[in-house]
Short mmCIF file of C-alpha atoms and ligand atoms in Angstrom, two decimals:
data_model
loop_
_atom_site.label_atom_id
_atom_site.label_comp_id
_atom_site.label_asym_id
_atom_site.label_seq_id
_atom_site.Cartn_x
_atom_site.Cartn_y
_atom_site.Cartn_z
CA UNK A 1 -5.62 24.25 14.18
CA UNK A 2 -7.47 21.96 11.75
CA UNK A 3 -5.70 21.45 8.47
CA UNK A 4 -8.56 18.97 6.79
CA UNK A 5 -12.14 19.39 7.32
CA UNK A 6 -14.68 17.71 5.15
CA UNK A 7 -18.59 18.46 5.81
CA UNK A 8 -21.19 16.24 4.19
CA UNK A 9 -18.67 15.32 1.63
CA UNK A 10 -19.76 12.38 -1.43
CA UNK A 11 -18.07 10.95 -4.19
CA UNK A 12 -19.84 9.17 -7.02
CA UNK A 13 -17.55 7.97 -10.01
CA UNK A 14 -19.16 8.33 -13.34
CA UNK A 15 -20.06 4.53 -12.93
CA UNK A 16 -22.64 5.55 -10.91
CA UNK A 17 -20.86 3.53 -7.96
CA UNK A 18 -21.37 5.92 -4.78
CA UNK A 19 -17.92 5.76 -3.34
CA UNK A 20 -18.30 7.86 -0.18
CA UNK A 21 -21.65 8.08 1.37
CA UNK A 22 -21.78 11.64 3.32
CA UNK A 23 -18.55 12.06 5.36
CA UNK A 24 -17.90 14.52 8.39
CA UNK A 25 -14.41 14.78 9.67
CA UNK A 26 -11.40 17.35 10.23
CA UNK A 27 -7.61 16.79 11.12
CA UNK A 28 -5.94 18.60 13.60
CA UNK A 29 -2.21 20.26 12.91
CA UNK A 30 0.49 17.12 14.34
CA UNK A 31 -2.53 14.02 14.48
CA UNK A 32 -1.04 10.84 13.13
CA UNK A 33 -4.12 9.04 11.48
CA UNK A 34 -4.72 5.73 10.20
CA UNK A 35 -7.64 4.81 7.39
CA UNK A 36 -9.02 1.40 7.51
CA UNK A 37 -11.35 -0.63 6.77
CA UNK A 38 -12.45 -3.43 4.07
CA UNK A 39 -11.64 -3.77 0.28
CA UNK A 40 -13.57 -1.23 -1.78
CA UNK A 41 -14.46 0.86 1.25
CA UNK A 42 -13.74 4.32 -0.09
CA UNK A 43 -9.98 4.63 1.83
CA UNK A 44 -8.39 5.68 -1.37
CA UNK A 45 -11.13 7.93 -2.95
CA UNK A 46 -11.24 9.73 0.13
CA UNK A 47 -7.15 10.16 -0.15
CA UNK A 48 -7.45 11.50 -3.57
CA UNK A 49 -10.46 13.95 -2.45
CA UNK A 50 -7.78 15.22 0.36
CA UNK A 51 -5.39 15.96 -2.61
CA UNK A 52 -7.79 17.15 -5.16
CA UNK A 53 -7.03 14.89 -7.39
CA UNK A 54 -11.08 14.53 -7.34
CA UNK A 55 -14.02 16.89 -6.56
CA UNK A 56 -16.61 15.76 -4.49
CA UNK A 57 -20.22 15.60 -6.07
CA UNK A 58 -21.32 17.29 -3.39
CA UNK A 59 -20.27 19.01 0.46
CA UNK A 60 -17.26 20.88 1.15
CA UNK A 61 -13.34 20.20 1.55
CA UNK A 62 -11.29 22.68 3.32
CA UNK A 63 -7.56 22.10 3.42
CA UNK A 64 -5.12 24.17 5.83
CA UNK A 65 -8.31 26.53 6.20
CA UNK A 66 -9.17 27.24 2.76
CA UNK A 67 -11.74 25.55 0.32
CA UNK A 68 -9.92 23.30 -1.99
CA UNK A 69 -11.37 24.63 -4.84
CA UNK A 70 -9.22 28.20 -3.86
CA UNK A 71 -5.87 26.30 -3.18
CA UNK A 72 -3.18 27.52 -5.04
CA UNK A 73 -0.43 25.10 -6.53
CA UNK A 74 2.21 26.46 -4.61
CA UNK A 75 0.34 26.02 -1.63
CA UNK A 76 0.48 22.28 -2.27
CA UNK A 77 4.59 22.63 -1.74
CA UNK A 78 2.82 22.34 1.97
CA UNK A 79 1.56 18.31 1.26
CA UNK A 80 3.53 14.83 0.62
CA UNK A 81 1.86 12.31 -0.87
CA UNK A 82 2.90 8.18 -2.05
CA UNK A 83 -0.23 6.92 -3.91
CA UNK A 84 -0.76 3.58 -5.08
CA UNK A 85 1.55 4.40 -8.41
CA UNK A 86 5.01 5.44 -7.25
CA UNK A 87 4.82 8.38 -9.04
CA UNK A 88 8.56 8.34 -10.04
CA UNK A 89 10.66 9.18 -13.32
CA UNK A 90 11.79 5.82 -14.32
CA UNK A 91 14.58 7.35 -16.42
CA UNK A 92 16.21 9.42 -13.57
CA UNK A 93 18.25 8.29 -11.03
CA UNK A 94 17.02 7.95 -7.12
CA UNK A 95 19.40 11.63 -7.01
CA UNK A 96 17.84 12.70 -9.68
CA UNK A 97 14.18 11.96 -8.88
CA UNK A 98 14.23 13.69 -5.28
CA UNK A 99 16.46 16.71 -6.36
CA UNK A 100 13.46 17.29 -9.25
CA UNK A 101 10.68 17.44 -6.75
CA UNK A 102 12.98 19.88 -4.46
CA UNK A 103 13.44 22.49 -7.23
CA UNK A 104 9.56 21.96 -8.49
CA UNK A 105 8.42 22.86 -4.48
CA UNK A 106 11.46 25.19 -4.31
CA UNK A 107 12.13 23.82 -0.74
CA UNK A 108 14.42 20.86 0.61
CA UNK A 109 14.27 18.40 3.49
CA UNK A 110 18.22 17.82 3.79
CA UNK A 111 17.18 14.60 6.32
CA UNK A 112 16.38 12.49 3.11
CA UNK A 113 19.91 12.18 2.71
CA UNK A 114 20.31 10.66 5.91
CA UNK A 115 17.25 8.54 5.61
CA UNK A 116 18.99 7.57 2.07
CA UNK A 117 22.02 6.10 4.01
CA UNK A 118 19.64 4.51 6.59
CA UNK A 119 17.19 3.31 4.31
CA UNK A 120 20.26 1.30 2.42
CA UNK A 121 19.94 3.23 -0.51
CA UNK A 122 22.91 5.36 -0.26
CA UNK A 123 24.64 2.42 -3.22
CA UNK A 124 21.66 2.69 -5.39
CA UNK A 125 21.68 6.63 -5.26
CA UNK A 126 22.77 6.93 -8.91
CA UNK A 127 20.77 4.22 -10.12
CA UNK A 128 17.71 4.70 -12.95
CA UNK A 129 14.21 4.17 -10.86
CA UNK A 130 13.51 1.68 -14.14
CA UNK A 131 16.72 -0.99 -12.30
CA UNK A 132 15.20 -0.80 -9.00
CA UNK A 133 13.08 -3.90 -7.09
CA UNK A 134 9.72 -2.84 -6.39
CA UNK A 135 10.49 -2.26 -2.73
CA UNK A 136 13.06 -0.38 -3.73
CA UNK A 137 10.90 2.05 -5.93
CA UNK A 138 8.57 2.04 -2.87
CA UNK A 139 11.16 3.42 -0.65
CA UNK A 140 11.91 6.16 -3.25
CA UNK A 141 8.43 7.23 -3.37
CA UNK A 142 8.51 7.48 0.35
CA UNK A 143 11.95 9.63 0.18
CA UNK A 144 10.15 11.91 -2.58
CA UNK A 145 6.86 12.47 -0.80
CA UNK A 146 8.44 13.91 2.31
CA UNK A 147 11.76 15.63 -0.08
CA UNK A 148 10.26 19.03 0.57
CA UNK A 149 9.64 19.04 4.02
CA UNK A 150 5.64 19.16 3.74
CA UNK A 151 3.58 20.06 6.42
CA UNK A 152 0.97 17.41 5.87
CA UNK A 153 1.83 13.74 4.41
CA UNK A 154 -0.77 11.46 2.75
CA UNK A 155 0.25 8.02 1.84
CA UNK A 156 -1.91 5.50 0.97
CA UNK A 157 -0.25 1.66 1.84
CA UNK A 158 2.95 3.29 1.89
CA UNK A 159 4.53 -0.82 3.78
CA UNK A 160 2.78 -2.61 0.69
CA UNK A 161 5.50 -4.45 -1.48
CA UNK A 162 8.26 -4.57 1.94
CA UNK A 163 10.00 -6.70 2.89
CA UNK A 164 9.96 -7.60 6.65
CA UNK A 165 13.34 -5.41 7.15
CA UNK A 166 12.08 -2.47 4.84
CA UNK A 167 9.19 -2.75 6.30
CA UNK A 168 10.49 -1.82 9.57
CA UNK A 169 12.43 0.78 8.75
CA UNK A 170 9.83 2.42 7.04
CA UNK A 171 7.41 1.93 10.23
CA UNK A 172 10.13 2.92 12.98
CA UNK A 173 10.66 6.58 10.77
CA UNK A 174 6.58 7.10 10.10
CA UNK A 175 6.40 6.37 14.35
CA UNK A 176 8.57 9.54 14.97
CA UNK A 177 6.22 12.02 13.58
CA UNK A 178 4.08 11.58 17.00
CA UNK A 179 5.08 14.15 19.06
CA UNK A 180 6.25 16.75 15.55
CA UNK A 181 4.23 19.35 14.44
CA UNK A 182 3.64 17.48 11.49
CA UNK A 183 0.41 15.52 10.25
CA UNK A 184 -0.15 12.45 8.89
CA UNK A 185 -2.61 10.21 7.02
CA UNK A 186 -1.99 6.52 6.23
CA UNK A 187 -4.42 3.32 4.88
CA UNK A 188 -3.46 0.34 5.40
CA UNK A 189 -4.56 -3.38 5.81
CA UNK A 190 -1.74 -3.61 8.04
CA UNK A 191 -3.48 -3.23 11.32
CA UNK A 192 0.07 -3.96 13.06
CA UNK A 193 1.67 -0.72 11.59
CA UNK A 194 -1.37 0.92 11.93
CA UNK A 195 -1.72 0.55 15.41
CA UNK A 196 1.98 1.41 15.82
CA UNK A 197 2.09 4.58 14.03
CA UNK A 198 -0.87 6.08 14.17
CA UNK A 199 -2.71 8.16 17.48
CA UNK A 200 -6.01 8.08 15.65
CA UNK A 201 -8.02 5.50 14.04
CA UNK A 202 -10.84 6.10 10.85
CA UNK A 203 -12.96 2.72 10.31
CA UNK A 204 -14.45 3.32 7.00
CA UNK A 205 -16.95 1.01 5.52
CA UNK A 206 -19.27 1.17 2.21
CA UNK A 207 -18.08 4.79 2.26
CA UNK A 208 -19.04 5.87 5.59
CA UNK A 209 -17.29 6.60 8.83
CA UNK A 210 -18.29 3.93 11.12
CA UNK A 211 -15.65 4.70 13.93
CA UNK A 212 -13.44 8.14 14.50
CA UNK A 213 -11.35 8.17 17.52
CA UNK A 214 -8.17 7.35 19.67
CA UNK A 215 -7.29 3.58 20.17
CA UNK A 216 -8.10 3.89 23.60
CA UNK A 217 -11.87 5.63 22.79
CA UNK A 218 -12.51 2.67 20.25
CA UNK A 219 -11.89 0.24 23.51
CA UNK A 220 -14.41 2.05 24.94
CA UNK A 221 -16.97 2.31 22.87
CA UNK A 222 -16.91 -1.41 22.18
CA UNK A 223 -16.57 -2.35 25.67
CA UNK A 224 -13.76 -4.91 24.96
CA UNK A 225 -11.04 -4.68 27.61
CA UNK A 226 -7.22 -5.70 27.96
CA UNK A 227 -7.07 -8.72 29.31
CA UNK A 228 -4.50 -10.73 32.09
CA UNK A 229 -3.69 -14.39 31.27
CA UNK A 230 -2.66 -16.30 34.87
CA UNK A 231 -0.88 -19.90 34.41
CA UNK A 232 -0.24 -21.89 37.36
CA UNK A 233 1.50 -25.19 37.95
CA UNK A 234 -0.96 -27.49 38.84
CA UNK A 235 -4.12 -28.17 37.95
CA UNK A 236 -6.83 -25.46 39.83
CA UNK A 237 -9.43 -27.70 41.77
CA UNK A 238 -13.16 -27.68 41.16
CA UNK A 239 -13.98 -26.13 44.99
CA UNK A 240 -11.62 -22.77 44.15
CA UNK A 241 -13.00 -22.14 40.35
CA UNK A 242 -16.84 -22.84 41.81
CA UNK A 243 -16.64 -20.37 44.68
CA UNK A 244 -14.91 -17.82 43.17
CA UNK A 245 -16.49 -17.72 39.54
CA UNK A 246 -12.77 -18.45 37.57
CA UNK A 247 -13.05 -19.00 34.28
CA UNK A 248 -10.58 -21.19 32.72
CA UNK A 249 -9.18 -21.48 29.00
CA UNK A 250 -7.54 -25.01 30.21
CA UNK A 251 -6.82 -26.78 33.42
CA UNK A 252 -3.71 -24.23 34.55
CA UNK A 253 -4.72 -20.68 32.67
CA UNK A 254 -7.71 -18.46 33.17
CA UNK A 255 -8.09 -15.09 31.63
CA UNK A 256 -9.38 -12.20 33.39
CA UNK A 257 -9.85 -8.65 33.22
CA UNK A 258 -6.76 -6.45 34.09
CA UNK A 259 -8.68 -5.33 37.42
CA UNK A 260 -9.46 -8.56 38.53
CA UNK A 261 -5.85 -9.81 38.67
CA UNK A 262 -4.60 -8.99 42.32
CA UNK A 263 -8.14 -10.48 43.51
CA UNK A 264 -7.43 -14.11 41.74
CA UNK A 265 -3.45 -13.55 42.81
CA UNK A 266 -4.85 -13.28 46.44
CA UNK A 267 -6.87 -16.50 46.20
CA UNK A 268 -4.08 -18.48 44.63
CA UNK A 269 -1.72 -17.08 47.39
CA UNK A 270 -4.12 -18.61 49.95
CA UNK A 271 -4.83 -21.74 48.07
CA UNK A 272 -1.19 -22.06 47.59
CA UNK A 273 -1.21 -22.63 43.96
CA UNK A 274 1.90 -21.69 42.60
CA UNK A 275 1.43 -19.22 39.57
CA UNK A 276 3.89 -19.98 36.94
CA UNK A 277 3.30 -16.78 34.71
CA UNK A 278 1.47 -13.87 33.93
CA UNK A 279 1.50 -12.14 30.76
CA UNK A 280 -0.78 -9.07 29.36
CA UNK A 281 -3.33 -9.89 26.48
CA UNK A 282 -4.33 -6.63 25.45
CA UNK A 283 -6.37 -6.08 23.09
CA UNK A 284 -5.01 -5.05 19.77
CA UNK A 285 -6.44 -2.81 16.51
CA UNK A 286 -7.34 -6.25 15.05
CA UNK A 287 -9.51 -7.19 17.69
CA UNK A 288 -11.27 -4.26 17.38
CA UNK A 289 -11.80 -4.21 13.11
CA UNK A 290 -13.05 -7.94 13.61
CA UNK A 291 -15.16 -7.01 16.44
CA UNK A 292 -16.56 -4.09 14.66
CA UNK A 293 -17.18 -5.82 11.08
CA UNK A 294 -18.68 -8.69 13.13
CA UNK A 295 -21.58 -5.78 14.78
CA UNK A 296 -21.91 -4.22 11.44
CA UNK A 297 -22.55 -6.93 9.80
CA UNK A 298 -25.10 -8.29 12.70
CA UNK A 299 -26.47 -4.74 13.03
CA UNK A 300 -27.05 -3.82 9.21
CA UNK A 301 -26.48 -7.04 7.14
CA UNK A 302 -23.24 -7.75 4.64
CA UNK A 303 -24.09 -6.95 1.32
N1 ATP B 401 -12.14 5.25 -10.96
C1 ATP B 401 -13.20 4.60 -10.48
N2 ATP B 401 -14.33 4.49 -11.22
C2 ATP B 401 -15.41 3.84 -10.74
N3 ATP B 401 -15.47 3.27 -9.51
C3 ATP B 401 -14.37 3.34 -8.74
C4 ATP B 401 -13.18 4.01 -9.19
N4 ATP B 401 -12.25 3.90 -8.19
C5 ATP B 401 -12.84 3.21 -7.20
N5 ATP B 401 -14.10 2.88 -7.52
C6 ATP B 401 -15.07 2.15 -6.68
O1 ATP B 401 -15.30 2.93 -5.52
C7 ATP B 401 -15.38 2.11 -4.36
C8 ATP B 401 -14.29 2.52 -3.36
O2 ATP B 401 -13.02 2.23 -3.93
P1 ATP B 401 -11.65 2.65 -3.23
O3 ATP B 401 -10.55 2.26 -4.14
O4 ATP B 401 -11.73 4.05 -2.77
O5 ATP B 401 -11.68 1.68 -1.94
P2 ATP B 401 -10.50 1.23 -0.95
O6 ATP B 401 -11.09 1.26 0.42
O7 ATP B 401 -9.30 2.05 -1.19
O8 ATP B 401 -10.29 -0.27 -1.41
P3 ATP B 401 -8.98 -1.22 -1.29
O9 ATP B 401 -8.78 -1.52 0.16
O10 ATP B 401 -9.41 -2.43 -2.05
O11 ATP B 401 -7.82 -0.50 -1.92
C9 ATP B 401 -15.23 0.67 -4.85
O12 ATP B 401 -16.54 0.17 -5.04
C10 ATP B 401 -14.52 0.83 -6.17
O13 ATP B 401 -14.86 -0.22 -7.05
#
């Protein structure tokens, strides 16, 4: 079932500035997606045109089947969001705050409590937002997005402002909604999370969609492939790397595709050179946003 669909959808802001260009895409029920893609490139207009917090100028938005424009606000009990202003009551308590939201959407999530506790919160739960560290406040706004149990959660840099332990915390509970019925949207610049949490990857860029797909479809289309490194013990001679096309990075490691690797083990078995390690070099979500900004900018110019 597709909860999001936009069709020819743009945004221009009263500046004039055209913030999305003409975007196609929908959202199946339980897909885990990650927004990406350079400063200014339309990841956080698009976020508030999922949660009507702006019209488009022109196309359509549908949202759990229905056109925006017809969604009621109890309906929107159904969506969590954490936006780039916490959105909190700075003179409530954490308590306070999520209980608020739970009797607004007349519906409770009673796992907050746990994450609370887990989150290392559970002190701080009768504390005024207003005394909290930033990261703190972040967490909250995490807690209160997801307080009524939504269907669909839309948070936009919800790791900014972490510290490396929050920060993990936060990314090892977003990773267990694979596999739920549940949906999610991130952005991030955090390509690391990204590529940890999320099953499916939008590149945007000057408002466009340049890439839509699975981690393992992006591979694919840019023909980049995971990678074996091989280090041996002693230097490889000349004869062995001319007849048999090695390429090295130095004198002891070469890096080859992942198919190639029981072929080169095979000649260094015969050649008795001893092979001190092998370890994978796959090829991660950064690879692939350099490789694609790099073609972009080749195949349209950087303006
Ligand atoms: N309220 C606004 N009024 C006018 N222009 C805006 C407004 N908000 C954003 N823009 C412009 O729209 C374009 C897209 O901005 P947006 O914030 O959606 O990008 P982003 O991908 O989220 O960027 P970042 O990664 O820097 O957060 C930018 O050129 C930005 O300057």
């Amino acid at each position: 079932m597709e909860i999001i669909k936009f069709k020819g959808v743009k945004k221009r802001y009263y500046s004039g500035t055209e913030a999305i260009k003409g975007v196609d895409f929908s959202v199946r029920k339980g897909e885990i997606i990650g927004i990406i893609g350079p400063n200014g490139a339309g990841k956080t207009t698009l976020i508030k045109l999922i949660l009507g917090l702006l019209k488009p100028t022109e196309g359509e938005i549908e949202i759990f089947g229905k056109d925006i424009k017809n969604i009621k606000k109890l309906e929107r009990n159904k969506i969590g969001m954490v936006l780039d202003t916490p959105g909190l009551y700075d003179d409530l308590t954490i308590e306070e705050n999520i209980k608020f939201w739970q009797k607004v959407y007349k519906k409770n999530n009673n796992e907050i409590w746990d994450l609370i506790d887990r989150w290392k919160l559970a002190e701080k739960k009768k504390t005024l937002i207003k005394k909290l560290s930033a990261g703190m406040r972040q967490k909250v706004a995490i807690l209160n997005s997801l307080s009524h149990d939504p269907e669909l959660v839309i948070m936009d840099e919800p790791t900014s402002n972490l510290d490396p332990e929050a920060r993990r915390d936060i990314v090892d509970f977003l990773k267990g909604f694979k596999g739920t019925d549940k949906s999610l949207i991130i952005t991030s610049h955090d390509l690391f999370d990204i590529e940890r949490i999320c099953t499916r990857i939008i590149f945007l860029r000057k408002g466009k969609v340049i890439v839509d797909g699975t981690l393992k479809e992006m591979k694919k289309a840019l023909k980049i492939e995971d990678k074996v490194k091989i280090i041996v013990s002693q230097k490889i001679p000349e004869r062995i790397i001319r007849e048999n096309n090695i390429n090295l990075s130095d004198e002891k490691t070469t890096i080859i595709p992942e198919e190639k690797v029981n072929e080169i083990l095979e000649i260094f078995r015969k050649e008795r050179i001893n092979v001190k390690r092998i370890e994978d070099e796959k090829v991660t979500l950064e690879d692939m946003y350099i490789s694609i900004v790099r073609e972009d900018e080749e195949n349209v110019g950087y303006n």
